[in-house]
Each structure stands twice: as C-alpha cells, then as structure tokens.
PDB file of C-alpha atoms in Angstrom:
ATOM      1  CA  MET A   1    -104.612  46.116 -47.850  1.00 89.00           C
ATOM      2  CA  ILE A   2    -102.484  45.874 -45.212  1.00 97.00           C
ATOM      3  CA  PHE A   3     -98.962  45.366 -45.736  1.00 98.00           C
ATOM      4  CA  ILE A   4     -97.268  43.610 -42.477  1.00 98.00           C
ATOM      5  CA  GLY A   5     -93.016  43.472 -41.989  1.00 98.00           C
ATOM      6  CA  LYS A   6     -91.892  41.256 -39.249  1.00 97.00           C
ATOM      7  CA  SER A   7     -88.340  40.759 -37.551  1.00 97.00           C
ATOM      8  CA  PRO A   8     -87.215  38.496 -34.763  1.00 97.00           C
ATOM      9  CA  TYR A   9     -85.185  40.427 -31.233  1.00 96.00           C
ATOM     10  CA  ARG A  10     -81.986  38.741 -30.717  1.00 96.00           C
ATOM     11  CA  VAL A  11     -79.661  37.114 -27.616  1.00 97.00           C
ATOM     12  CA  SER A  12     -76.465  38.479 -28.066  1.00 96.00           C
ATOM     13  CA  LEU A  13     -73.605  36.117 -26.833  1.00 98.00           C
ATOM     14  CA  LEU A  14     -70.372  36.969 -27.911  1.00 98.00           C
ATOM     15  CA  GLY A  15     -68.181  39.927 -28.211  1.00 97.00           C
ATOM     16  CA  GLY A  16     -70.809  42.712 -27.647  1.00 93.00           C
ATOM     17  CA  SER A  17     -69.976  46.253 -27.108  1.00 93.00           C
ATOM     18  CA  SER A  18     -67.109  45.463 -29.485  1.00 96.00           C
ATOM     19  CA  ASP A  19     -69.366  46.302 -32.338  1.00 96.00           C
ATOM     20  CA  LEU A  20     -69.865  49.749 -31.241  1.00 95.00           C
ATOM     21  CA  ASP A  21     -69.868  52.549 -33.630  1.00 94.00           C
ATOM     22  CA  TRP A  22     -67.326  54.842 -31.864  1.00 94.00           C
ATOM     23  CA  PHE A  23     -64.948  51.326 -30.743  1.00 95.00           C
ATOM     24  CA  VAL A  24     -65.030  50.404 -34.289  1.00 97.00           C
ATOM     25  CA  LYS A  25     -63.785  53.693 -35.754  1.00 95.00           C
ATOM     26  CA  GLU A  26     -61.045  53.323 -32.893  1.00 95.00           C
ATOM     27  CA  ASN A  27     -60.194  50.303 -33.580  1.00 96.00           C
ATOM     28  CA  GLY A  28     -60.415  49.306 -36.500  1.00 97.00           C
ATOM     29  CA  TYR A  29     -62.979  45.906 -35.644  1.00 98.00           C
ATOM     30  CA  GLY A  30     -65.145  44.439 -33.517  1.00 98.00           C
ATOM     31  CA  ILE A  31     -67.476  41.462 -33.438  1.00 98.00           C
ATOM     32  CA  CYS A  32     -70.617  39.533 -32.812  1.00 98.00           C
ATOM     33  CA  LEU A  33     -71.737  36.123 -32.258  1.00 98.00           C
ATOM     34  CA  GLY A  34     -75.875  35.653 -31.476  1.00 98.00           C
ATOM     35  CA  TYR A  35     -79.082  34.008 -32.567  1.00 98.00           C
ATOM     36  CA  SER A  36     -81.890  35.541 -33.638  1.00 97.00           C
ATOM     37  CA  LEU A  37     -85.143  34.693 -30.660  1.00 97.00           C
ATOM     38  CA  ASN A  38     -88.505  33.592 -31.961  1.00 96.00           C
ATOM     39  CA  LYS A  39     -89.905  36.541 -30.521  1.00 96.00           C
ATOM     40  CA  TYR A  40     -91.071  39.184 -32.957  1.00 96.00           C
ATOM     41  CA  SER A  41     -91.653  42.492 -33.065  1.00 96.00           C
ATOM     42  CA  TYR A  42     -94.549  42.973 -36.352  1.00 97.00           C
ATOM     43  CA  SER A  43     -95.586  46.452 -38.102  1.00 97.00           C
ATOM     44  CA  VAL A  44     -98.710  46.169 -39.379  1.00 98.00           C
ATOM     45  CA  LEU A  45     -99.939  49.549 -41.980  1.00 97.00           C
ATOM     46  CA  ASN A  46    -102.393  50.025 -44.373  1.00 97.00           C
ATOM     47  CA  LEU A  47    -102.303  53.427 -47.111  1.00 97.00           C
ATOM     48  CA  LEU A  48    -104.729  55.886 -46.815  1.00 97.00           C
ATOM     49  CA  PRO A  49    -107.124  57.338 -49.668  1.00 96.00           C
ATOM     50  CA  LYS A  50    -104.855  59.995 -51.471  1.00 92.00           C
ATOM     51  CA  SER A  51    -106.984  62.947 -50.582  1.00 94.00           C
ATOM     52  CA  SER A  52    -106.448  61.792 -46.642  1.00 95.00           C
ATOM     53  CA  THR A  53    -104.738  64.853 -44.889  1.00 95.00           C
ATOM     54  CA  LYS A  54    -103.299  63.014 -42.147  1.00 97.00           C
ATOM     55  CA  GLY A  55    -101.309  59.942 -40.876  1.00 97.00           C
ATOM     56  CA  ILE A  56    -102.608  57.950 -38.202  1.00 97.00           C
ATOM     57  CA  LEU A  57     -99.242  56.320 -35.691  1.00 97.00           C
ATOM     58  CA  GLU A  58    -100.787  53.925 -32.919  1.00 95.00           C
ATOM     59  CA  TYR A  59     -97.319  52.322 -30.678  1.00 91.00           C
ATOM     60  CA  SER A  60     -97.429  52.284 -27.069  1.00 87.00           C
ATOM     61  CA  THR A  61     -99.504  56.012 -27.814  1.00 92.00           C
ATOM     62  CA  ARG A  62    -101.323  57.430 -31.259  1.00 96.00           C
ATOM     63  CA  GLU A  63    -100.618  60.016 -32.969  1.00 97.00           C
ATOM     64  CA  GLU A  64    -101.621  62.625 -35.682  1.00 97.00           C
ATOM     65  CA  TYR A  65     -99.421  63.562 -38.544  1.00 97.00           C
ATOM     66  CA  SER A  66     -99.995  65.833 -41.640  1.00 97.00           C
ATOM     67  CA  ASP A  67     -96.353  66.223 -41.523  1.00 96.00           C
ATOM     68  CA  ILE A  68     -94.172  63.995 -41.087  1.00 97.00           C
ATOM     69  CA  ASN A  69     -91.345  66.127 -39.654  1.00 96.00           C
ATOM     70  CA  GLU A  70     -93.935  67.094 -36.784  1.00 95.00           C
ATOM     71  CA  ILE A  71     -93.821  63.102 -36.389  1.00 97.00           C
ATOM     72  CA  VAL A  72     -93.045  62.304 -32.585  1.00 96.00           C
ATOM     73  CA  HIS A  73     -91.429  58.712 -32.815  1.00 96.00           C
ATOM     74  CA  PRO A  74     -88.076  59.745 -33.826  1.00 96.00           C
ATOM     75  CA  ILE A  75     -87.855  56.230 -35.625  1.00 96.00           C
ATOM     76  CA  VAL A  76     -90.831  56.293 -37.492  1.00 97.00           C
ATOM     77  CA  ARG A  77     -90.231  59.797 -38.351  1.00 98.00           C
ATOM     78  CA  GLU A  78     -86.330  59.265 -39.608  1.00 98.00           C
ATOM     79  CA  VAL A  79     -87.197  55.966 -42.058  1.00 98.00           C
ATOM     80  CA  LEU A  80     -90.212  57.753 -43.133  1.00 98.00           C
ATOM     81  CA  LEU A  81     -88.190  60.523 -44.188  1.00 98.00           C
ATOM     82  CA  GLU A  82     -85.068  58.706 -45.710  1.00 98.00           C
ATOM     83  CA  LEU A  83     -87.603  56.517 -47.805  1.00 98.00           C
ATOM     84  CA  ASN A  84     -89.161  59.818 -49.190  1.00 97.00           C
ATOM     85  CA  ILE A  85     -92.731  58.417 -48.355  1.00 97.00           C
ATOM     86  CA  SER A  86     -95.156  61.032 -48.935  1.00 93.00           C
ATOM     87  CA  ARG A  87     -98.109  59.563 -49.043  1.00 96.00           C
ATOM     88  CA  TYR A  88    -100.461  59.358 -44.970  1.00 97.00           C
ATOM     89  CA  ILE A  89    -100.380  55.950 -43.859  1.00 97.00           C
ATOM     90  CA  GLU A  90    -102.252  54.744 -41.089  1.00 98.00           C
ATOM     91  CA  LEU A  91     -99.777  52.482 -38.854  1.00 98.00           C
ATOM     92  CA  LYS A  92    -100.470  49.834 -35.854  1.00 97.00           C
ATOM     93  CA  THR A  93     -96.648  48.517 -33.970  1.00 95.00           C
ATOM     94  CA  PHE A  94     -96.432  45.397 -32.149  1.00 93.00           C
ATOM     95  CA  GLY A  95     -93.896  43.640 -30.157  1.00 90.00           C
ATOM     96  CA  PHE A  96     -93.121  40.858 -27.608  1.00 82.00           C
ATOM     97  CA  ALA A  97     -90.403  43.759 -25.097  1.00 73.00           C
ATOM     98  CA  SER A  98     -90.226  47.214 -26.132  1.00 66.00           C
ATOM     99  CA  GLY A  99     -86.681  49.130 -26.901  1.00 63.00           C
ATOM    100  CA  GLY A 100     -84.718  49.039 -23.493  1.00 67.00           C
ATOM    101  CA  MET A 101     -85.230  45.603 -22.683  1.00 83.00           C
ATOM    102  CA  GLY A 102     -81.857  44.420 -24.100  1.00 86.00           C
ATOM    103  CA  LEU A 103     -83.449  41.850 -26.491  1.00 93.00           C
ATOM    104  CA  GLY A 104     -82.639  44.532 -29.801  1.00 93.00           C
ATOM    105  CA  GLY A 105     -85.881  46.087 -30.110  1.00 92.00           C
ATOM    106  CA  SER A 106     -85.424  49.049 -31.423  1.00 92.00           C
ATOM    107  CA  GLY A 107     -83.102  47.191 -34.314  1.00 94.00           C
ATOM    108  CA  SER A 108     -85.889  44.447 -34.596  1.00 96.00           C
ATOM    109  CA  PHE A 109     -88.974  47.284 -34.803  1.00 96.00           C
ATOM    110  CA  MET A 110     -86.648  49.004 -37.560  1.00 96.00           C
ATOM    111  CA  ILE A 111     -86.409  46.710 -39.936  1.00 98.00           C
ATOM    112  CA  SER A 112     -90.373  45.465 -39.330  1.00 97.00           C
ATOM    113  CA  LEU A 113     -91.174  48.962 -40.212  1.00 98.00           C
ATOM    114  CA  ILE A 114     -88.908  49.360 -43.064  1.00 98.00           C
ATOM    115  CA  SER A 115     -89.854  45.681 -44.492  1.00 98.00           C
ATOM    116  CA  SER A 116     -93.662  47.421 -44.401  1.00 98.00           C
ATOM    117  CA  LEU A 117     -93.052  49.961 -46.228  1.00 98.00           C
ATOM    118  CA  SER A 118     -90.752  48.135 -48.736  1.00 98.00           C
ATOM    119  CA  LYS A 119     -93.844  45.752 -49.443  1.00 97.00           C
ATOM    120  CA  ALA A 120     -96.465  48.409 -49.555  1.00 97.00           C
ATOM    121  CA  PHE A 121     -94.341  50.963 -51.943  1.00 97.00           C
ATOM    122  CA  ASN A 122     -93.222  48.027 -54.183  1.00 97.00           C
ATOM    123  CA  LEU A 123     -89.578  48.998 -53.018  1.00 97.00           C
ATOM    124  CA  ASN A 124     -88.471  45.246 -53.581  1.00 96.00           C
ATOM    125  CA  PHE A 125     -85.814  45.636 -50.904  1.00 97.00           C
ATOM    126  CA  SER A 126     -83.863  43.432 -49.633  1.00 97.00           C
ATOM    127  CA  ASP A 127     -83.183  41.817 -46.788  1.00 97.00           C
ATOM    128  CA  GLN A 128     -79.969  43.025 -47.157  1.00 97.00           C
ATOM    129  CA  GLN A 129     -80.844  46.996 -47.993  1.00 98.00           C
ATOM    130  CA  ILE A 130     -83.207  46.922 -44.774  1.00 98.00           C
ATOM    131  CA  ILE A 131     -79.823  45.491 -42.566  1.00 98.00           C
ATOM    132  CA  GLU A 132     -78.265  48.685 -44.275  1.00 97.00           C
ATOM    133  CA  LYS A 133     -80.562  50.777 -44.043  1.00 98.00           C
ATOM    134  CA  ALA A 134     -81.859  50.212 -39.867  1.00 98.00           C
ATOM    135  CA  CYS A 135     -77.692  51.155 -38.988  1.00 97.00           C
ATOM    136  CA  PHE A 136     -77.551  54.031 -41.450  1.00 97.00           C
ATOM    137  CA  ILE A 137     -80.387  55.283 -39.719  1.00 97.00           C
ATOM    138  CA  GLU A 138     -80.054  54.235 -36.316  1.00 95.00           C
ATOM    139  CA  ILE A 139     -76.692  56.154 -36.221  1.00 95.00           C
ATOM    140  CA  HIS A 140     -76.032  58.535 -38.901  1.00 94.00           C
ATOM    141  CA  LYS A 141     -79.716  60.036 -38.865  1.00 96.00           C
ATOM    142  CA  LEU A 142     -80.235  59.378 -35.243  1.00 95.00           C
ATOM    143  CA  LYS A 143     -77.116  59.662 -33.853  1.00 93.00           C
ATOM    144  CA  LYS A 144     -77.157  56.659 -31.290  1.00 92.00           C
ATOM    145  CA  PRO A 145     -74.483  55.652 -29.270  1.00 90.00           C
ATOM    146  CA  VAL A 146     -75.135  52.187 -30.715  1.00 91.00           C
ATOM    147  CA  GLY A 147     -73.559  49.865 -33.058  1.00 94.00           C
ATOM    148  CA  LYS A 148     -74.563  47.123 -35.762  1.00 96.00           C
ATOM    149  CA  GLN A 149     -75.465  43.628 -34.268  1.00 96.00           C
ATOM    150  CA  ASP A 150     -78.272  43.638 -33.766  1.00 95.00           C
ATOM    151  CA  GLN A 151     -79.482  44.678 -36.989  1.00 97.00           C
ATOM    152  CA  TYR A 152     -77.512  41.808 -38.307  1.00 98.00           C
ATOM    153  CA  LEU A 153     -78.664  40.136 -35.599  1.00 97.00           C
ATOM    154  CA  CYS A 154     -82.522  40.844 -35.909  1.00 97.00           C
ATOM    155  CA  GLY A 155     -82.686  40.311 -39.508  1.00 96.00           C
ATOM    156  CA  ASN A 156     -80.775  37.044 -40.060  1.00 96.00           C
ATOM    157  CA  SER A 157     -81.817  33.887 -38.487  1.00 96.00           C
ATOM    158  CA  GLY A 158     -80.526  31.738 -36.254  1.00 96.00           C
ATOM    159  CA  PHE A 159     -77.185  32.064 -35.191  1.00 97.00           C
ATOM    160  CA  ASN A 160     -74.733  34.304 -36.702  1.00 98.00           C
ATOM    161  CA  ALA A 161     -71.448  35.750 -36.128  1.00 98.00           C
ATOM    162  CA  PHE A 162     -70.191  38.876 -37.761  1.00 98.00           C
ATOM    163  CA  ASN A 163     -67.359  41.377 -38.591  1.00 98.00           C
ATOM    164  CA  PHE A 164     -67.811  44.745 -38.533  1.00 98.00           C
ATOM    165  CA  SER A 165     -64.758  47.069 -39.835  1.00 97.00           C
ATOM    166  CA  ALA A 166     -63.829  50.265 -39.464  1.00 94.00           C
ATOM    167  CA  ASN A 167     -64.837  51.620 -43.430  1.00 93.00           C
ATOM    168  CA  ASP A 168     -68.818  50.558 -42.673  1.00 92.00           C
ATOM    169  CA  GLU A 169     -68.065  46.805 -44.703  1.00 96.00           C
ATOM    170  CA  VAL A 170     -69.493  44.189 -42.744  1.00 97.00           C
ATOM    171  CA  LYS A 171     -68.747  40.445 -43.303  1.00 98.00           C
ATOM    172  CA  LYS A 172     -70.462  37.384 -42.156  1.00 97.00           C
ATOM    173  CA  ILE A 173     -68.018  35.025 -40.202  1.00 98.00           C
ATOM    174  CA  GLU A 174     -68.833  31.151 -41.188  1.00 96.00           C
ATOM    175  CA  ILE A 175     -69.162  29.261 -38.293  1.00 94.00           C
ATOM    176  CA  SER A 176     -68.496  25.504 -38.454  1.00 93.00           C
ATOM    177  CA  LEU A 177     -71.144  22.857 -38.513  1.00 92.00           C
ATOM    178  CA  THR A 178     -69.382  21.653 -35.273  1.00 92.00           C
ATOM    179  CA  LYS A 179     -70.203  24.824 -33.636  1.00 95.00           C
ATOM    180  CA  GLU A 180     -73.193  25.398 -34.765  1.00 95.00           C
ATOM    181  CA  LYS A 181     -74.503  21.809 -33.508  1.00 95.00           C
ATOM    182  CA  MET A 182     -73.135  22.279 -30.451  1.00 96.00           C
ATOM    183  CA  LEU A 183     -75.264  26.252 -30.513  1.00 97.00           C
ATOM    184  CA  ARG A 184     -77.643  24.560 -31.175  1.00 96.00           C
ATOM    185  CA  ARG A 185     -77.671  21.846 -28.647  1.00 96.00           C
ATOM    186  CA  LEU A 186     -77.078  24.479 -26.035  1.00 97.00           C
ATOM    187  CA  SER A 187     -79.310  26.788 -26.885  1.00 97.00           C
ATOM    188  CA  ASN A 188     -82.423  24.463 -25.805  1.00 96.00           C
ATOM    189  CA  SER A 189     -81.678  24.992 -22.515  1.00 96.00           C
ATOM    190  CA  PHE A 190     -81.339  28.819 -22.930  1.00 97.00           C
ATOM    191  CA  TYR A 191     -83.888  30.864 -20.536  1.00 96.00           C
ATOM    192  CA  LEU A 192     -84.283  34.349 -20.642  1.00 95.00           C
ATOM    193  CA  ILE A 193     -85.683  35.863 -16.879  1.00 93.00           C
ATOM    194  CA  PRO A 194     -86.655  39.296 -17.276  1.00 92.00           C
ATOM    195  CA  THR A 195     -85.194  42.016 -14.313  1.00 91.00           C
ATOM    196  CA  ASN A 196     -88.270  44.192 -14.788  1.00 84.00           C
ATOM    197  CA  LYS A 197     -85.998  47.030 -15.361  1.00 78.00           C
ATOM    198  CA  GLN A 198     -86.311  48.923 -18.777  1.00 68.00           C
ATOM    199  CA  ARG A 199     -83.821  51.736 -18.668  1.00 64.00           C
ATOM    200  CA  SER A 200     -82.698  53.985 -22.193  1.00 67.00           C
ATOM    201  CA  SER A 201     -79.632  51.843 -24.063  1.00 71.00           C
ATOM    202  CA  ASP A 202     -78.631  54.661 -25.462  1.00 71.00           C
ATOM    203  CA  ILE A 203     -77.672  56.233 -21.813  1.00 73.00           C
ATOM    204  CA  VAL A 204     -76.191  53.376 -21.040  1.00 75.00           C
ATOM    205  CA  LEU A 205     -73.727  53.182 -24.128  1.00 76.00           C
ATOM    206  CA  SER A 206     -72.888  56.839 -23.906  1.00 75.00           C
ATOM    207  CA  LYS A 207     -71.797  56.770 -20.135  1.00 75.00           C
ATOM    208  CA  ILE A 208     -69.640  53.483 -20.791  1.00 76.00           C
ATOM    209  CA  ARG A 209     -67.803  55.144 -23.229  1.00 77.00           C
ATOM    210  CA  LEU A 210     -66.933  57.487 -20.655  1.00 77.00           C
ATOM    211  CA  GLU A 211     -65.431  55.487 -18.518  1.00 77.00           C
ATOM    212  CA  ASP A 212     -62.085  54.556 -17.119  1.00 77.00           C
ATOM    213  CA  LYS A 213     -60.404  51.710 -19.499  1.00 89.00           C
ATOM    214  CA  VAL A 214     -62.577  50.376 -21.399  1.00 92.00           C
ATOM    215  CA  ARG A 215     -61.633  50.410 -24.817  1.00 94.00           C
ATOM    216  CA  GLU A 216     -58.956  48.154 -22.914  1.00 96.00           C
ATOM    217  CA  LYS A 217     -62.093  46.349 -21.160  1.00 96.00           C
ATOM    218  CA  ILE A 218     -63.591  46.194 -24.954  1.00 96.00           C
ATOM    219  CA  LEU A 219     -61.001  44.733 -26.635  1.00 97.00           C
ATOM    220  CA  ALA A 220     -60.622  42.335 -24.481  1.00 98.00           C
ATOM    221  CA  ILE A 221     -64.127  41.468 -24.476  1.00 97.00           C
ATOM    222  CA  ARG A 222     -63.262  41.214 -28.487  1.00 98.00           C
ATOM    223  CA  LYS A 223     -60.615  39.002 -27.696  1.00 98.00           C
ATOM    224  CA  ILE A 224     -62.814  36.380 -26.155  1.00 98.00           C
ATOM    225  CA  ALA A 225     -64.828  36.478 -28.965  1.00 98.00           C
ATOM    226  CA  GLU A 226     -62.667  35.738 -31.399  1.00 98.00           C
ATOM    227  CA  SER A 227     -61.005  32.463 -29.683  1.00 98.00           C
ATOM    228  CA  PHE A 228     -64.263  30.780 -29.638  1.00 98.00           C
ATOM    229  CA  ILE A 229     -65.234  32.398 -32.997  1.00 97.00           C
ATOM    230  CA  PHE A 230     -61.972  30.656 -34.969  1.00 97.00           C
ATOM    231  CA  TYR A 231     -61.409  28.216 -32.317  1.00 96.00           C
ATOM    232  CA  GLU A 232     -59.794  25.181 -34.054  1.00 94.00           C
ATOM    233  CA  ASP A 233     -60.312  22.487 -32.174  1.00 93.00           C
ATOM    234  CA  GLU A 234     -63.625  19.588 -34.085  1.00 87.00           C
ATOM    235  CA  ARG A 235     -64.644  17.612 -30.652  1.00 92.00           C
ATOM    236  CA  GLU A 236     -67.572  18.895 -29.661  1.00 91.00           C
ATOM    237  CA  TYR A 237     -66.993  18.270 -25.686  1.00 93.00           C
ATOM    238  CA  LYS A 238     -63.958  20.955 -26.280  1.00 96.00           C
ATOM    239  CA  THR A 239     -66.060  23.500 -28.066  1.00 96.00           C
ATOM    240  CA  GLU A 240     -69.275  23.212 -25.675  1.00 97.00           C
ATOM    241  CA  GLN A 241     -66.360  24.031 -23.320  1.00 97.00           C
ATOM    242  CA  LYS A 242     -64.408  26.301 -25.095  1.00 98.00           C
ATOM    243  CA  PHE A 243     -67.960  28.155 -25.243  1.00 98.00           C
ATOM    244  CA  HIS A 244     -68.947  27.827 -21.739  1.00 98.00           C
ATOM    245  CA  ASP A 245     -65.200  29.606 -20.132  1.00 98.00           C
ATOM    246  CA  CYS A 246     -65.928  32.078 -22.793  1.00 98.00           C
ATOM    247  CA  ILE A 247     -69.762  33.805 -21.799  1.00 98.00           C
ATOM    248  CA  ASN A 248     -68.057  33.213 -18.321  1.00 98.00           C
ATOM    249  CA  GLU A 249     -64.819  35.571 -19.503  1.00 98.00           C
ATOM    250  CA  SER A 250     -67.015  37.914 -20.928  1.00 97.00           C
ATOM    251  CA  TRP A 251     -69.136  38.837 -18.660  1.00 96.00           C
ATOM    252  CA  GLU A 252     -67.232  38.779 -15.548  1.00 96.00           C
ATOM    253  CA  ILE A 253     -65.638  41.769 -18.080  1.00 95.00           C
ATOM    254  CA  LYS A 254     -68.552  43.446 -19.042  1.00 93.00           C
ATOM    255  CA  ARG A 255     -69.966  43.015 -15.262  1.00 92.00           C
ATOM    256  CA  SER A 256     -66.878  45.245 -14.250  1.00 91.00           C
ATOM    257  CA  MET A 257     -68.285  48.240 -15.978  1.00 87.00           C
ATOM    258  CA  SER A 258     -69.595  50.814 -13.805  1.00 77.00           C
ATOM    259  CA  ASN A 259     -72.671  50.759 -15.869  1.00 79.00           C
ATOM    260  CA  VAL A 260     -73.765  47.566 -16.021  1.00 87.00           C
ATOM    261  CA  MET A 261     -74.973  46.054 -13.079  1.00 89.00           C
ATOM    262  CA  THR A 262     -76.965  47.623 -10.066  1.00 89.00           C
ATOM    263  CA  GLU A 263     -77.483  46.338  -6.565  1.00 91.00           C
ATOM    264  CA  HIS A 264     -81.036  45.178  -7.508  1.00 90.00           C
ATOM    265  CA  LEU A 265     -79.876  43.340 -10.557  1.00 91.00           C
ATOM    266  CA  ASN A 266     -77.064  42.086  -8.486  1.00 93.00           C
ATOM    267  CA  ASP A 267     -79.517  39.963  -5.628  1.00 92.00           C
ATOM    268  CA  GLN A 268     -81.600  39.255  -8.715  1.00 92.00           C
ATOM    269  CA  TYR A 269     -78.947  37.801 -10.583  1.00 94.00           C
ATOM    270  CA  GLU A 270     -77.608  36.162  -6.867  1.00 93.00           C
ATOM    271  CA  ASN A 271     -80.814  35.093  -6.698  1.00 91.00           C
ATOM    272  CA  ILE A 272     -80.804  32.922  -9.448  1.00 92.00           C
ATOM    273  CA  ASN A 273     -77.379  31.262  -8.886  1.00 93.00           C
ATOM    274  CA  LYS A 274     -78.345  29.858  -6.187  1.00 91.00           C
ATOM    275  CA  LEU A 275     -81.820  28.763  -7.573  1.00 90.00           C
ATOM    276  CA  ILE A 276     -81.392  27.124 -10.935  1.00 93.00           C
ATOM    277  CA  PRO A 277     -77.935  24.874 -11.021  1.00 94.00           C
ATOM    278  CA  ASN A 278     -76.244  26.243 -14.527  1.00 96.00           C
ATOM    279  CA  ASN A 279     -73.468  27.034 -16.224  1.00 97.00           C
ATOM    280  CA  TRP A 280     -73.776  30.483 -16.290  1.00 98.00           C
ATOM    281  CA  ILE A 281     -75.924  33.387 -15.525  1.00 97.00           C
ATOM    282  CA  ARG A 282     -75.519  36.919 -17.777  1.00 96.00           C
ATOM    283  CA  LEU A 283     -76.904  40.000 -18.183  1.00 94.00           C
ATOM    284  CA  ILE A 284     -78.184  40.918 -21.908  1.00 92.00           C
ATOM    285  CA  GLY A 285     -77.658  43.586 -23.652  1.00 81.00           C
ATOM    286  CA  ALA A 286     -75.884  47.424 -22.425  1.00 73.00           C
ATOM    287  CA  GLY A 287     -76.507  46.873 -18.797  1.00 72.00           C
ATOM    288  CA  LYS A 288     -78.775  48.138 -15.909  1.00 71.00           C
ATOM    289  CA  GLY A 289     -81.767  46.483 -16.698  1.00 82.00           C
ATOM    290  CA  GLY A 290     -83.401  43.954 -19.621  1.00 89.00           C
ATOM    291  CA  TYR A 291     -82.952  40.278 -19.637  1.00 93.00           C
ATOM    292  CA  PHE A 292     -80.550  37.803 -17.650  1.00 95.00           C
ATOM    293  CA  LEU A 293     -80.056  34.605 -20.298  1.00 97.00           C
ATOM    294  CA  VAL A 294     -79.775  31.135 -18.161  1.00 97.00           C
ATOM    295  CA  SER A 295     -77.410  28.253 -19.737  1.00 97.00           C
ATOM    296  CA  SER A 296     -79.111  25.643 -17.340  1.00 96.00           C
ATOM    297  CA  LYS A 297     -78.306  22.320 -16.272  1.00 95.00           C
ATOM    298  CA  ILE A 298     -81.475  21.320 -14.861  1.00 91.00           C
ATOM    299  CA  LYS A 299     -85.030  19.846 -16.878  1.00 87.00           C
ATOM    300  CA  GLU A 300     -87.491  22.007 -18.582  1.00 86.00           C
ATOM    301  CA  GLU A 301     -89.783  20.910 -16.250  1.00 85.00           C
ATOM    302  CA  ASP A 302     -87.452  21.528 -12.886  1.00 86.00           C
ATOM    303  CA  ILE A 303     -87.456  24.688 -14.885  1.00 85.00           C
ATOM    304  CA  GLN A 304     -91.547  25.292 -14.276  1.00 79.00           C
ATOM    305  CA  LYS A 305     -91.459  23.661 -11.159  1.00 79.00           C
ATOM    306  CA  LEU A 306     -89.353  26.847 -10.408  1.00 75.00           C
ATOM    307  CA  TYR A 307     -91.266  28.977 -11.538  1.00 70.00           C
ATOM    308  CA  TYR A 308     -94.626  27.674  -9.862  1.00 68.00           C
ATOM    309  CA  GLN A 309     -92.522  27.356  -6.553  1.00 67.00           C
ATOM    310  CA  LYS A 310     -89.909  29.584  -5.983  1.00 68.00           C
ATOM    311  CA  GLY A 311     -91.294  32.541  -7.324  1.00 67.00           C
ATOM    312  CA  ILE A 312     -88.940  33.335 -10.671  1.00 77.00           C
ATOM    313  CA  LYS A 313     -91.632  35.398 -12.186  1.00 80.00           C
ATOM    314  CA  GLY A 314     -91.802  35.675 -16.357  1.00 86.00           C
ATOM    315  CA  ILE A 315     -88.991  33.189 -17.133  1.00 90.00           C
ATOM    316  CA  PHE A 316     -89.176  31.468 -21.436  1.00 92.00           C
ATOM    317  CA  LYS A 317     -86.962  29.588 -23.015  1.00 94.00           C
ATOM    318  CA  ALA A 318     -84.824  32.018 -25.538  1.00 97.00           C
ATOM    319  CA  SER A 319     -85.283  29.004 -28.411  1.00 96.00           C
ATOM    320  CA  ILE A 320     -83.799  30.169 -32.130  1.00 97.00           C
ATOM    321  CA  SER A 321     -85.852  31.715 -34.857  1.00 96.00           C
ATOM    322  CA  GLU A 322     -85.717  30.202 -38.182  1.00 93.00           C
ATOM    323  CA  GLU A 323     -87.376  32.635 -39.971  1.00 89.00           C
ATOM    324  CA  GLY A 324     -85.583  36.382 -39.828  1.00 90.00           C
ATOM    325  CA  ILE A 325     -87.336  38.833 -41.613  1.00 96.00           C
ATOM    326  CA  LYS A 326     -90.710  38.982 -43.237  1.00 95.00           C
ATOM    327  CA  ASN A 327     -93.657  40.854 -45.256  1.00 94.00           C
ATOM    328  CA  PHE A 328     -96.435  40.231 -46.108  1.00 93.00           C
ATOM    329  CA  GLN A 329     -99.853  41.440 -47.368  1.00 93.00           C
ATOM    330  CA  ILE A 330    -103.466  40.534 -46.347  1.00 90.00           C
TER     331      ILE A 330
END
C-alpha cells in the first residue's frame, strides 16, 4: 500500500520577516498575510517489510539508510527521529519547486512528509498538529533562522493572516469578507516569474539579522501589514487602493535591505517593469533569488503574448489553492 502526503506552496504578501523567531522573541509578536499556492509538494512512501535491513530515500538524489541518524537529508532525518519511526520506509518526493525558491518549499515538503507518515502509521495528526510539528522541527531541531509563516500559509488553504506571539502561540486573524473578496479578485491577475536564481534562505536570513537598523525596518514592515489587515473602511475600491499602497511601501523597505536584491535581480526587476503594466512587483521570500510576484494590469492573453514575444520565460498564474494539507492511500 502506498501513502501520499500533499501540501501547497505559499505566496507571502505582507508582514514577511516579522514572523522570524528571533524578531518575535525580541519584539513581542509578528504578523503575516498570504495565501496557499496551487502548486504542491508530494511525499510518497511505502512501508518496507519488517525483515528489511535498509530504507530507501529518493529526492534530488538517492540514499539508503540502516540507521536514521545516518540519513543525509536533514528534514527527513529529523522528522523520522521526532516521530519515532523505526520501521524502514521507501520514500520518493516530488515538488514544483525546491527549497530556496522563495515559495516556502522546505515548509511545504516537511508538511507533506509528516502528513504521509501520519497516514501510514495511523498517527492521526490533525492539520494543526502537522503544522506545529513542522514549525518545531525546523526552528528548534534544525535550528534554522526562520519563522512560522511558511508552515501556516502552506498548511491552510486560501488567504490567511496570522499573529505569532513570543510565547509560541499562533492566532488566526479573521479577514473581513470585503478584503477576502477583493484579494481573490486581484489574485486572478497575480503572476510569478522565476529569477532562475536558487539560494539558501538560511544564509540570507542569517545575514539580514546582522544588518544595521534591521529591527526598525521589520517593525515598519509589521506596521504596514497591520494597517491593511485591520483597515476598517469596507468600500472595496478603498480597500484595494490600501492593499496596493501597503504592498508598495513594504516592498520598498524590504528592497532596501542589503541582502535582498543583487545587480542581476535589479536588471530583471526593471525589465519586467518595462514589459508588464503593473500595480507592483516584489520579490517573494528572503531575497537573492526565487520568484518575482507581479500584480498585472493587463489581460491573461496579453501576458501570454509577452511570454512568446518578449522572452519572459516561465511566467505562470499564481492561483490560490483551496485544498490545504491532504493525505491518502492507494
């Protein structure tokens, strides 16, 4: 019998960096707004016979293990240790984008893996438990300099906002119907364009913490996110303008951080800005690579013409996932 865990990637819109564990601990709380993307990570596993002497793991490479502590892949190793999985497994992983591409790849992969193991070993974890375990392993076991927005946005379908407190409590912030309606409408014109630059988000995030005045910049990013999430004017055109203004303001602050943009990325940014009439463009994720998110002002058929005529390679619609975490057996 085959067991499959599935988790979407995520698109972060506002509040990014304020969820980082060190910032939350030092400044009381962080906040984020984003949505789950209809691109997915899959973990497909088979329980090997009890007589087996080795397990088999296939991801970007292949490895066999007789001792969990010998597993090279850090996420697979720590997940199996944390869940106390002693039986040998055969695991294959598939995904649209790997970690380092700015779409929450490592969080999405870890959630899909925990979900598949929960199904295979009858652990019966709820979605919330899967998300919490993924956060704990990545932050406390792997000691990564990350926050919790990836896991929470990947683990919940559609648009969501969350508050991350210093005592590790996470609260979902209810988005008004007006805001959700507006965001869903606007997302029909969201596109992702690959920079074709993969980077280690761990390295980028570690360097960001050392940057001069970074605390003040992230506090400003948090304040901008709150100004939209708690915006009280329910007129849709006002809410839409507020959203665009907040994205632009937040991006200008993030762009000013020394470890976010490079000369090559700036050239790509300016080229996209010339070719696609837009409300805004921003780099998704920690920086130094990944994807640009574009809020286009032109129709989808015109975007496709640009794809063929102007050489904007790999552009695709950044549509919402309505599924969230899934696991099943076949």
